[in-house]
mmCIF file of C-alpha atoms and ligand atoms in Angstrom:
data_model
loop_
_atom_site.group_PDB
_atom_site.id
_atom_site.type_symbol
_atom_site.label_atom_id
_atom_site.label_comp_id
_atom_site.label_asym_id
_atom_site.label_seq_id
_atom_site.Cartn_x
_atom_site.Cartn_y
_atom_site.Cartn_z
ATOM 1 C CA UNK G 278 67.268 25.987 40.210
ATOM 2 C CA UNK G 279 64.066 27.994 39.657
ATOM 3 C CA UNK G 280 62.185 25.831 42.140
ATOM 4 C CA UNK G 281 64.890 26.108 44.766
ATOM 5 C CA UNK G 282 65.120 29.870 44.249
ATOM 6 C CA UNK G 283 61.385 30.247 44.918
ATOM 7 C CA UNK G 284 61.643 27.916 47.923
ATOM 8 C CA UNK G 285 64.487 29.984 49.335
ATOM 9 C CA UNK G 286 62.575 33.203 48.825
ATOM 10 C CA UNK G 287 59.380 31.813 50.351
ATOM 11 C CA UNK G 288 60.917 30.173 53.403
ATOM 12 C CA UNK G 289 64.115 32.052 54.261
ATOM 13 C CA UNK G 290 62.349 34.066 56.937
ATOM 14 C CA UNK G 291 64.070 37.277 55.876
ATOM 15 C CA UNK G 292 64.305 39.410 52.744
ATOM 16 C CA UNK G 293 66.728 37.270 50.804
ATOM 17 C CA UNK G 294 66.433 39.391 47.665
ATOM 18 C CA UNK G 295 67.690 42.455 49.514
ATOM 19 C CA UNK G 296 70.163 40.904 51.924
ATOM 20 C CA UNK G 297 71.317 37.862 50.034
ATOM 21 C CA UNK G 298 72.944 35.298 52.252
ATOM 22 C CA UNK G 299 75.528 37.719 53.542
ATOM 23 C CA UNK G 300 73.285 39.554 55.990
ATOM 24 C CA UNK G 301 74.382 38.976 59.563
ATOM 25 C CA UNK G 302 72.398 37.180 62.218
ATOM 26 C CA UNK G 303 70.408 34.753 60.110
ATOM 27 C CA UNK G 304 70.471 31.042 60.789
ATOM 28 C CA UNK G 305 71.946 28.783 58.152
ATOM 29 C CA UNK G 306 69.363 27.601 55.575
ATOM 30 C CA UNK G 307 69.163 23.875 54.865
ATOM 31 C CA UNK G 308 67.659 21.766 52.106
ATOM 32 C CA UNK G 309 66.995 18.011 52.436
ATOM 33 C CA UNK G 310 67.579 15.647 49.534
ATOM 34 C CA UNK G 311 68.421 11.979 49.310
ATOM 35 C CA UNK G 312 71.806 10.644 48.308
ATOM 36 C CA UNK G 313 70.124 9.541 45.048
ATOM 37 C CA UNK G 314 69.077 13.081 44.118
ATOM 38 C CA UNK G 315 70.452 14.152 40.743
ATOM 39 C CA UNK G 316 73.495 16.453 40.649
ATOM 40 C CA UNK G 317 71.366 19.500 39.796
ATOM 41 C CA UNK G 318 70.808 20.032 43.524
ATOM 42 C CA UNK G 319 74.470 20.682 44.108
ATOM 43 C CA UNK G 320 74.801 23.056 41.177
ATOM 44 C CA UNK G 321 71.674 24.926 42.263
ATOM 45 C CA UNK G 322 72.750 25.155 45.912
ATOM 46 C CA UNK G 323 76.177 26.411 44.896
ATOM 47 C CA UNK G 324 74.896 28.967 42.404
ATOM 48 C CA UNK G 325 72.203 30.233 44.783
ATOM 49 C CA UNK G 326 74.916 30.943 47.332
ATOM 50 C CA UNK G 327 73.680 28.291 49.762
ATOM 51 C CA UNK G 328 76.748 26.144 49.207
ATOM 52 C CA UNK G 329 77.086 22.402 49.124
ATOM 53 C CA UNK G 330 77.060 22.208 52.922
ATOM 54 C CA UNK G 331 73.476 23.492 52.934
ATOM 55 C CA UNK G 332 72.406 20.152 51.430
ATOM 56 C CA UNK G 333 71.556 17.485 53.973
ATOM 57 C CA UNK G 334 72.001 14.236 52.108
ATOM 58 C CA UNK G 335 69.562 11.706 53.501
ATOM 59 C CA UNK G 336 70.302 7.984 53.090
ATOM 60 C CA UNK G 337 68.008 5.768 51.038
ATOM 61 C CA UNK G 338 66.313 2.459 51.788
ATOM 62 C CA UNK G 339 66.983 -0.811 49.976
ATOM 63 C CA UNK G 340 64.789 0.353 47.071
ATOM 64 C CA UNK G 341 66.777 3.610 46.765
ATOM 65 C CA UNK G 342 63.964 5.775 48.175
ATOM 66 C CA UNK G 343 64.535 8.523 50.725
ATOM 67 C CA UNK G 344 64.622 7.044 54.225
ATOM 68 C CA UNK G 345 61.728 8.873 55.903
ATOM 69 C CA UNK G 346 62.785 8.246 59.496
ATOM 70 C CA UNK G 347 66.252 9.631 58.866
ATOM 71 C CA UNK G 348 64.757 12.587 57.016
ATOM 72 C CA UNK G 349 62.482 13.475 59.921
ATOM 73 C CA UNK G 350 65.221 13.081 62.511
ATOM 74 C CA UNK G 351 67.710 15.163 60.494
ATOM 75 C CA UNK G 352 65.197 18.014 60.340
ATOM 76 C CA UNK G 353 64.501 17.791 64.077
ATOM 77 C CA UNK G 354 68.177 17.695 64.918
ATOM 78 C CA UNK G 355 68.951 20.716 62.745
ATOM 79 C CA UNK G 356 66.124 22.694 64.318
ATOM 80 C CA UNK G 357 67.456 21.869 67.785
ATOM 81 C CA UNK G 358 70.851 23.165 66.663
ATOM 82 C CA UNK G 359 69.274 26.498 65.721
ATOM 83 C CA UNK G 360 69.559 26.011 61.944
ATOM 84 C CA UNK G 361 66.732 26.734 59.495
ATOM 85 C CA UNK G 362 65.416 23.910 57.300
ATOM 86 C CA UNK G 363 63.534 25.406 54.349
ATOM 87 C CA UNK G 364 62.970 22.757 51.705
ATOM 88 C CA UNK G 365 62.483 19.026 51.156
ATOM 89 C CA UNK G 366 63.326 17.590 47.742
ATOM 90 C CA UNK G 367 61.683 14.379 46.578
ATOM 91 C CA UNK G 368 62.416 12.569 43.351
ATOM 92 C CA UNK G 369 59.814 10.921 41.139
ATOM 93 C CA UNK G 370 62.067 8.604 39.160
ATOM 94 C CA UNK G 371 65.689 8.845 40.262
ATOM 95 C CA UNK G 372 68.349 9.064 37.618
ATOM 96 C CA UNK G 373 70.151 5.914 38.776
ATOM 97 C CA UNK G 374 67.334 3.428 39.258
ATOM 98 C CA UNK G 375 64.011 5.132 38.526
ATOM 99 C CA UNK G 376 63.052 4.899 42.202
ATOM 100 C CA UNK G 377 60.063 6.969 43.270
ATOM 101 C CA UNK G 378 60.158 8.491 46.731
ATOM 102 C CA UNK G 379 57.174 8.107 49.036
ATOM 103 C CA UNK G 380 55.715 11.387 47.821
ATOM 104 C CA UNK G 381 52.600 11.288 50.032
ATOM 105 C CA UNK G 382 54.595 10.874 53.235
ATOM 106 C CA UNK G 383 57.160 13.470 52.231
ATOM 107 C CA UNK G 384 54.400 15.938 51.343
ATOM 108 C CA UNK G 385 52.822 15.374 54.761
ATOM 109 C CA UNK G 386 56.143 15.831 56.516
ATOM 110 C CA UNK G 387 56.816 19.062 54.612
ATOM 111 C CA UNK G 388 53.326 20.278 55.545
ATOM 112 C CA UNK G 389 53.809 19.499 59.239
ATOM 113 C CA UNK G 390 57.245 21.114 59.255
ATOM 114 C CA UNK G 391 56.093 24.074 57.127
ATOM 115 C CA UNK G 392 58.810 23.415 54.585
ATOM 116 C CA UNK G 393 58.746 23.897 50.832
ATOM 117 C CA UNK G 394 58.128 20.626 48.993
ATOM 118 C CA UNK G 395 59.844 20.336 45.616
ATOM 119 C CA UNK G 396 59.521 17.263 43.405
ATOM 120 C CA UNK G 397 62.183 16.475 40.828
ATOM 121 C CA UNK G 398 60.069 14.748 38.232
ATOM 122 C CA UNK G 399 62.560 15.300 35.412
ATOM 123 C CA UNK G 400 62.205 11.711 34.331
ATOM 124 C CA UNK G 401 59.156 10.289 36.127
ATOM 125 C CA UNK G 402 56.557 13.052 36.402
ATOM 126 C CA UNK G 403 55.137 12.312 32.974
ATOM 127 C CA UNK G 404 53.833 8.889 33.971
ATOM 128 C CA UNK G 405 50.961 10.962 35.308
ATOM 129 C CA UNK G 406 49.797 11.225 31.682
ATOM 130 C CA UNK G 407 48.834 7.548 31.911
ATOM 131 C CA UNK G 408 45.743 6.733 34.012
ATOM 132 C CA UNK G 409 47.229 3.268 34.627
ATOM 133 C CA UNK G 410 50.602 4.500 35.850
ATOM 134 C CA UNK G 411 49.493 7.716 37.583
ATOM 135 C CA UNK G 412 49.109 6.089 41.034
ATOM 136 C CA UNK G 413 52.896 5.535 41.040
ATOM 137 C CA UNK G 414 53.438 9.267 41.562
ATOM 138 C CA UNK G 415 50.533 9.938 43.854
ATOM 139 C CA UNK G 416 51.405 12.779 46.205
ATOM 140 C CA UNK G 417 53.215 14.678 43.470
ATOM 141 C CA UNK G 418 50.178 16.929 43.133
ATOM 142 C CA UNK G 419 50.827 18.175 46.680
ATOM 143 C CA UNK G 420 54.200 19.683 45.748
ATOM 144 C CA UNK G 421 54.868 23.400 46.039
ATOM 145 C CA UNK G 422 56.978 23.114 42.917
ATOM 146 C CA UNK G 423 57.695 20.431 40.323
ATOM 147 C CA UNK G 424 60.332 20.289 37.613
ATOM 148 C CA UNK G 425 60.095 17.921 34.678
ATOM 149 C CA UNK G 426 61.702 17.336 31.310
ATOM 150 C CA UNK G 427 59.769 16.975 28.096
ATOM 151 C CA UNK G 428 62.834 15.745 26.229
ATOM 152 C CA UNK G 429 62.753 12.530 28.214
ATOM 153 C CA UNK G 430 59.311 11.011 28.414
ATOM 154 C CA UNK G 431 57.605 13.195 25.917
ATOM 155 C CA UNK G 432 60.094 12.156 23.258
ATOM 156 C CA UNK G 433 60.847 15.746 22.238
ATOM 157 C CA UNK G 434 64.201 16.901 20.869
ATOM 158 C CA UNK G 435 66.654 18.423 23.373
ATOM 159 C CA UNK G 436 65.947 20.431 25.293
ATOM 160 C CA UNK G 437 62.742 21.532 26.915
ATOM 161 C CA UNK G 438 62.059 21.457 30.619
ATOM 162 C CA UNK G 439 59.318 22.940 32.746
ATOM 163 C CA UNK G 440 58.987 24.169 36.312
ATOM 164 C CA UNK G 441 55.548 24.522 37.837
ATOM 165 C CA UNK G 442 55.038 26.483 41.046
ATOM 166 C CA UNK G 443 51.726 26.233 42.855
ATOM 167 C CA UNK G 444 51.762 29.765 44.269
ATOM 168 C CA UNK G 445 52.168 32.134 41.327
ATOM 169 C CA UNK G 446 52.372 35.134 43.661
ATOM 170 C CA UNK G 447 55.459 33.880 45.499
ATOM 171 C CA UNK G 448 57.033 32.818 42.220
ATOM 172 C CA UNK G 449 56.592 36.306 40.791
ATOM 173 C CA UNK G 450 57.916 37.849 44.020
ATOM 174 C CA UNK G 451 61.089 35.806 43.635
ATOM 175 C CA UNK G 452 61.979 37.088 40.188
ATOM 176 C CA UNK G 453 60.061 40.280 39.399
ATOM 177 C CA UNK G 454 61.868 43.488 38.512
ATOM 178 C CA UNK G 455 60.407 46.621 36.988
ATOM 179 C CA UNK G 456 63.087 48.240 34.876
ATOM 180 C CA UNK G 457 61.862 51.219 32.885
ATOM 181 C CA UNK G 458 62.966 49.665 29.599
ATOM 182 C CA UNK G 459 60.501 46.807 30.133
ATOM 183 C CA UNK G 460 57.539 48.870 31.350
ATOM 184 C CA UNK G 461 54.243 47.398 30.149
ATOM 185 C CA UNK G 462 51.606 49.367 28.290
ATOM 186 C CA UNK G 463 47.955 48.677 27.652
ATOM 187 C CA UNK G 464 48.492 49.154 23.900
ATOM 188 C CA UNK G 465 51.350 48.937 21.438
ATOM 189 C CA UNK G 466 54.331 46.585 21.381
ATOM 190 C CA UNK G 467 54.595 46.270 25.161
ATOM 191 C CA UNK G 468 50.955 45.327 25.657
ATOM 192 C CA UNK G 469 49.631 41.945 26.716
ATOM 193 C CA UNK G 470 51.517 38.701 26.837
ATOM 194 C CA UNK G 471 52.759 36.702 29.760
ATOM 195 C CA UNK G 472 55.842 38.272 31.362
ATOM 196 C CA UNK G 473 57.998 35.148 31.561
ATOM 197 C CA UNK G 474 60.918 37.159 32.940
ATOM 198 C CA UNK G 475 58.870 37.420 36.150
ATOM 199 C CA UNK G 476 58.683 33.646 36.376
ATOM 200 C CA UNK G 477 62.277 32.556 36.173
ATOM 201 C CA UNK G 478 65.889 33.318 35.507
ATOM 202 C CA UNK G 479 65.925 34.148 31.814
ATOM 203 C CA UNK G 480 64.762 37.376 30.275
ATOM 204 C CA UNK G 481 65.094 36.686 26.570
ATOM 205 C CA UNK G 482 64.043 33.128 25.910
ATOM 206 C CA UNK G 483 63.286 30.874 22.952
ATOM 207 C CA UNK G 484 59.837 29.562 22.137
ATOM 208 C CA UNK G 485 60.491 26.019 23.321
ATOM 209 C CA UNK G 486 56.851 25.533 24.170
ATOM 210 C CA UNK G 487 56.021 25.477 20.460
ATOM 211 C CA UNK G 488 57.399 21.974 19.964
ATOM 212 C CA UNK G 489 55.531 20.737 23.040
ATOM 213 C CA UNK G 490 52.285 22.210 21.759
ATOM 214 C CA UNK G 491 52.896 20.776 18.281
ATOM 215 C CA UNK G 492 53.550 17.323 19.698
ATOM 216 C CA UNK G 493 50.455 17.354 21.886
ATOM 217 C CA UNK G 494 48.304 18.645 19.033
ATOM 218 C CA UNK G 495 49.731 16.167 16.525
ATOM 219 C CA UNK G 496 49.780 13.006 18.620
ATOM 220 C CA UNK G 497 47.407 13.744 21.496
ATOM 221 C CA UNK G 498 48.034 12.932 25.149
ATOM 222 C CA UNK G 499 46.576 9.374 24.956
ATOM 223 C CA UNK G 500 49.157 8.357 22.321
ATOM 224 C CA UNK G 501 51.996 9.734 24.438
ATOM 225 C CA UNK G 502 50.617 7.928 27.476
ATOM 226 C CA UNK G 503 50.500 4.658 25.502
ATOM 227 C CA UNK G 504 54.170 5.066 24.535
ATOM 228 C CA UNK G 505 55.136 5.671 28.161
ATOM 229 C CA UNK G 506 53.212 2.541 29.158
ATOM 230 C CA UNK G 507 55.004 0.659 26.381
ATOM 231 C CA UNK G 508 58.422 1.728 27.711
ATOM 232 C CA UNK G 509 57.419 0.597 31.206
ATOM 233 C CA UNK G 510 56.312 -2.795 29.846
ATOM 234 C CA UNK G 511 59.577 -3.136 27.955
ATOM 235 C CA UNK G 512 61.557 -2.424 31.132
ATOM 236 C CA UNK G 513 59.590 -5.029 33.049
ATOM 237 C CA UNK G 514 60.118 -7.551 30.260
ATOM 238 C CA UNK G 515 63.862 -6.897 30.237
ATOM 239 C CA UNK G 516 63.897 -7.146 34.037
ATOM 240 C CA UNK G 517 62.164 -10.533 33.860
ATOM 241 C CA UNK G 518 64.594 -11.824 31.231
ATOM 242 C CA UNK G 519 67.538 -10.710 33.374
ATOM 243 C CA UNK G 520 66.095 -12.204 36.560
ATOM 244 C CA UNK G 521 65.444 -15.518 34.804
ATOM 245 C CA UNK G 522 68.960 -15.944 33.393
ATOM 246 C CA UNK G 523 71.578 -17.591 35.616
ATOM 247 C CA UNK G 524 74.428 -15.490 34.165
ATOM 248 C CA UNK G 525 72.673 -12.167 34.700
ATOM 249 C CA UNK G 526 71.949 -10.359 37.947
ATOM 250 C CA UNK G 527 69.254 -7.747 38.410
ATOM 251 C CA UNK G 528 70.703 -5.103 40.746
ATOM 252 C CA UNK G 529 67.525 -3.197 41.646
ATOM 253 C CA UNK G 530 63.837 -3.832 41.297
ATOM 254 C CA UNK G 531 62.676 -2.408 37.958
ATOM 255 C CA UNK G 532 61.021 0.959 38.502
ATOM 256 C CA UNK G 533 59.455 2.969 35.677
ATOM 257 C CA UNK G 534 61.650 2.306 32.636
ATOM 258 C CA UNK G 535 65.108 1.811 34.137
ATOM 259 C CA UNK G 536 66.755 -1.597 34.415
ATOM 260 C CA UNK G 537 70.095 -1.954 36.225
ATOM 261 C CA UNK G 538 71.847 -5.279 35.989
ATOM 262 C CA UNK G 539 75.190 -6.927 35.383
ATOM 263 C CA UNK G 540 76.704 -9.923 33.689
ATOM 264 C CA UNK G 541 77.678 -12.155 36.563
ATOM 265 C CA UNK G 542 78.315 -15.819 35.710
ATOM 266 C CA UNK G 543 78.874 -17.890 38.805
ATOM 267 C CA UNK G 544 82.426 -18.788 37.753
ATOM 268 C CA UNK G 545 83.558 -15.140 37.815
ATOM 269 C CA UNK G 546 84.796 -13.820 41.161
ATOM 270 C CA UNK G 547 82.996 -10.827 42.675
ATOM 271 C CA UNK G 548 86.107 -8.631 42.506
ATOM 272 C CA UNK G 549 86.376 -9.173 38.742
ATOM 273 C CA UNK G 550 82.799 -8.252 37.901
ATOM 274 C CA UNK G 551 83.242 -4.466 37.770
ATOM 275 C CA UNK G 552 86.051 -4.606 35.219
ATOM 276 C CA UNK G 553 84.254 -7.283 33.223
ATOM 277 C CA UNK G 554 81.054 -5.264 33.000
ATOM 278 C CA UNK G 555 82.847 -2.006 32.212
ATOM 279 C CA UNK G 556 84.539 -3.598 29.223
ATOM 280 C CA UNK G 557 81.285 -5.315 28.267
ATOM 281 C CA UNK G 558 79.392 -2.018 28.263
ATOM 282 C CA UNK G 559 81.879 -0.437 25.890
ATOM 283 C CA UNK G 560 81.712 -3.435 23.576
ATOM 284 C CA UNK G 561 77.902 -3.291 23.510
ATOM 285 C CA UNK G 562 78.035 0.392 22.661
ATOM 286 C CA UNK G 563 80.702 -0.139 20.001
ATOM 287 C CA UNK G 564 78.759 -3.031 18.503
ATOM 288 C CA UNK G 565 75.984 -0.597 17.651
ATOM 289 C CA UNK G 566 73.365 -2.988 19.019
ATOM 290 C CA UNK G 567 72.321 -0.815 21.943
ATOM 291 C CA UNK G 568 73.520 2.102 24.029
ATOM 292 C CA UNK G 569 73.078 1.314 27.688
ATOM 293 C CA UNK G 570 74.857 3.574 30.172
ATOM 294 C CA UNK G 571 76.367 2.641 33.510
ATOM 295 C CA UNK G 572 76.168 3.537 37.166
ATOM 296 C CA UNK G 573 77.316 2.214 40.534
ATOM 297 C CA UNK G 574 74.815 0.680 42.927
ATOM 298 C CA UNK G 575 75.873 -0.366 46.382
ATOM 299 C CA UNK G 576 79.478 -0.172 45.191
ATOM 300 C CA UNK G 577 78.808 -2.461 42.227
ATOM 301 C CA UNK G 578 79.223 -1.481 38.591
ATOM 302 C CA UNK G 579 75.870 -1.736 36.809
ATOM 303 C CA UNK G 580 74.743 -1.715 33.211
ATOM 304 C CA UNK G 581 71.911 0.808 33.139
ATOM 305 C CA UNK G 582 69.196 0.646 30.535
ATOM 306 C CA UNK G 583 66.908 3.690 30.496
ATOM 307 C CA UNK G 584 64.108 3.279 27.993
ATOM 308 C CA UNK G 585 62.624 6.549 26.781
ATOM 309 C CA UNK G 586 62.527 5.886 23.085
ATOM 310 C CA UNK G 587 59.209 5.713 21.266
ATOM 311 C CA UNK G 588 60.714 3.476 18.592
ATOM 312 C CA UNK G 589 62.001 0.734 20.904
ATOM 313 C CA UNK G 590 60.416 -2.634 20.190
ATOM 314 C CA UNK G 591 60.144 -5.563 22.532
ATOM 315 C CA UNK G 592 62.527 -7.618 20.304
ATOM 316 C CA UNK G 593 65.229 -4.978 20.843
ATOM 317 C CA UNK G 594 65.522 -6.116 24.433
ATOM 318 C CA UNK G 595 65.871 -9.753 23.442
ATOM 319 C CA UNK G 596 68.682 -8.655 21.105
ATOM 320 C CA UNK G 597 70.256 -6.741 23.973
ATOM 321 C CA UNK G 598 70.227 -9.752 26.291
ATOM 322 C CA UNK G 599 71.734 -11.910 23.519
ATOM 323 C CA UNK G 600 74.442 -9.314 22.960
ATOM 324 C CA UNK G 601 75.253 -9.085 26.670
ATOM 325 C CA UNK G 602 75.652 -12.851 26.914
ATOM 326 C CA UNK G 603 77.641 -13.189 23.694
ATOM 327 C CA UNK G 604 79.943 -10.204 24.255
ATOM 328 C CA UNK G 605 80.237 -11.018 27.959
ATOM 329 C CA UNK G 606 81.541 -14.475 27.093
ATOM 330 C CA UNK G 607 83.954 -12.896 24.586
ATOM 331 C CA UNK G 608 85.313 -10.510 27.225
ATOM 332 C CA UNK G 609 85.883 -13.411 29.605
ATOM 333 C CA UNK G 610 88.025 -15.118 26.966
ATOM 334 C CA UNK G 611 90.334 -12.115 26.574
HETATM 335 C C1 LIG Z 134 67.726 14.025 33.601
HETATM 336 C C2 LIG Z 134 67.472 14.350 35.027
HETATM 337 C C3 LIG Z 134 67.797 15.605 35.543
HETATM 338 C C4 LIG Z 134 68.525 16.633 34.736
HETATM 339 O O1 LIG Z 134 67.751 17.110 33.733
HETATM 340 P P1 LIG Z 134 68.420 17.899 32.510
HETATM 341 O O2 LIG Z 134 67.237 18.229 31.710
HETATM 342 O O3 LIG Z 134 69.349 16.941 31.839
HETATM 343 O O4 LIG Z 134 69.087 19.060 33.100
HETATM 344 C C5 LIG Z 134 67.473 15.877 36.854
HETATM 345 N N1 LIG Z 134 66.870 14.954 37.632
HETATM 346 C C6 LIG Z 134 66.551 13.732 37.182
HETATM 347 C C7 LIG Z 134 65.879 12.753 38.090
HETATM 348 C C8 LIG Z 134 66.848 13.380 35.856
HETATM 349 O O5 LIG Z 134 66.544 12.149 35.410
#
């Protein structure tokens, strides 16, 4: 929401802080995001007064990445219709499958089109801590703004998220106010400090950064990077086990640390698989062995394993596969 607010301020082409979106005579503002973009985009567009219809939802390719040709043609078409594109959203690690958009190409397109480029790196941005994995998110550094969560891949307790904006001047312009009760002084209580209220939505805010600083100081970045690499290895291992088993079906290529699959023995008809896997998921959760979640991919119900736990061990995933097969067979019998 902070990133989109700055984007809107920077690219609206009129004084959005003064006029809001109710001023007459301005073209409709549009933001481009793939159909796999997390639901935050809708909440942000609604709360910023843009409305859900301001979101152009671009289809994805077979690997669940934004389809670049359709993105470019949607922008061109909207411009021809007299509308005003202002922002492209890319995702580094989608919530459903961990897919990473082609960030380099999307950055170049945003540059050519003079649009704001925001990267949702809530889940995936932190792979950049690992020198081995960093190339996966190349292009992210070209974003105008990035949002990422430290309660996912930095293993911190809920919740602590961060938005970075390249241009600190335009960020401040979006949010700054100068009420007399907050006037700064060169000495005394109101001296010094970083005026965070000029950088986002909140005025009074908790010191969430403390736990991030403590974690980095205690463990060091290399240790965190090794844990992220470990989660990625575990996901690949689980993906390989699933792909190798005749009764299991991998539903997307494994990206980052998300594995989507289903229990699909040949003898079970396609139209029965959704119900079978839904019941299976609940039984796995109730068994206490593991807590996968679910999603739908291409209309199919998927078991979704998202690995962002520093205590997961490789054997846990062997136990999970055993449980899926054992409980899956039990569901079939009922
Ligand atoms: C988790 C997630 C979000 C939402 O983040 P919250 O911190 O839960 O608000 C947004 N985008 C992606 C890709 C995510 O994985």
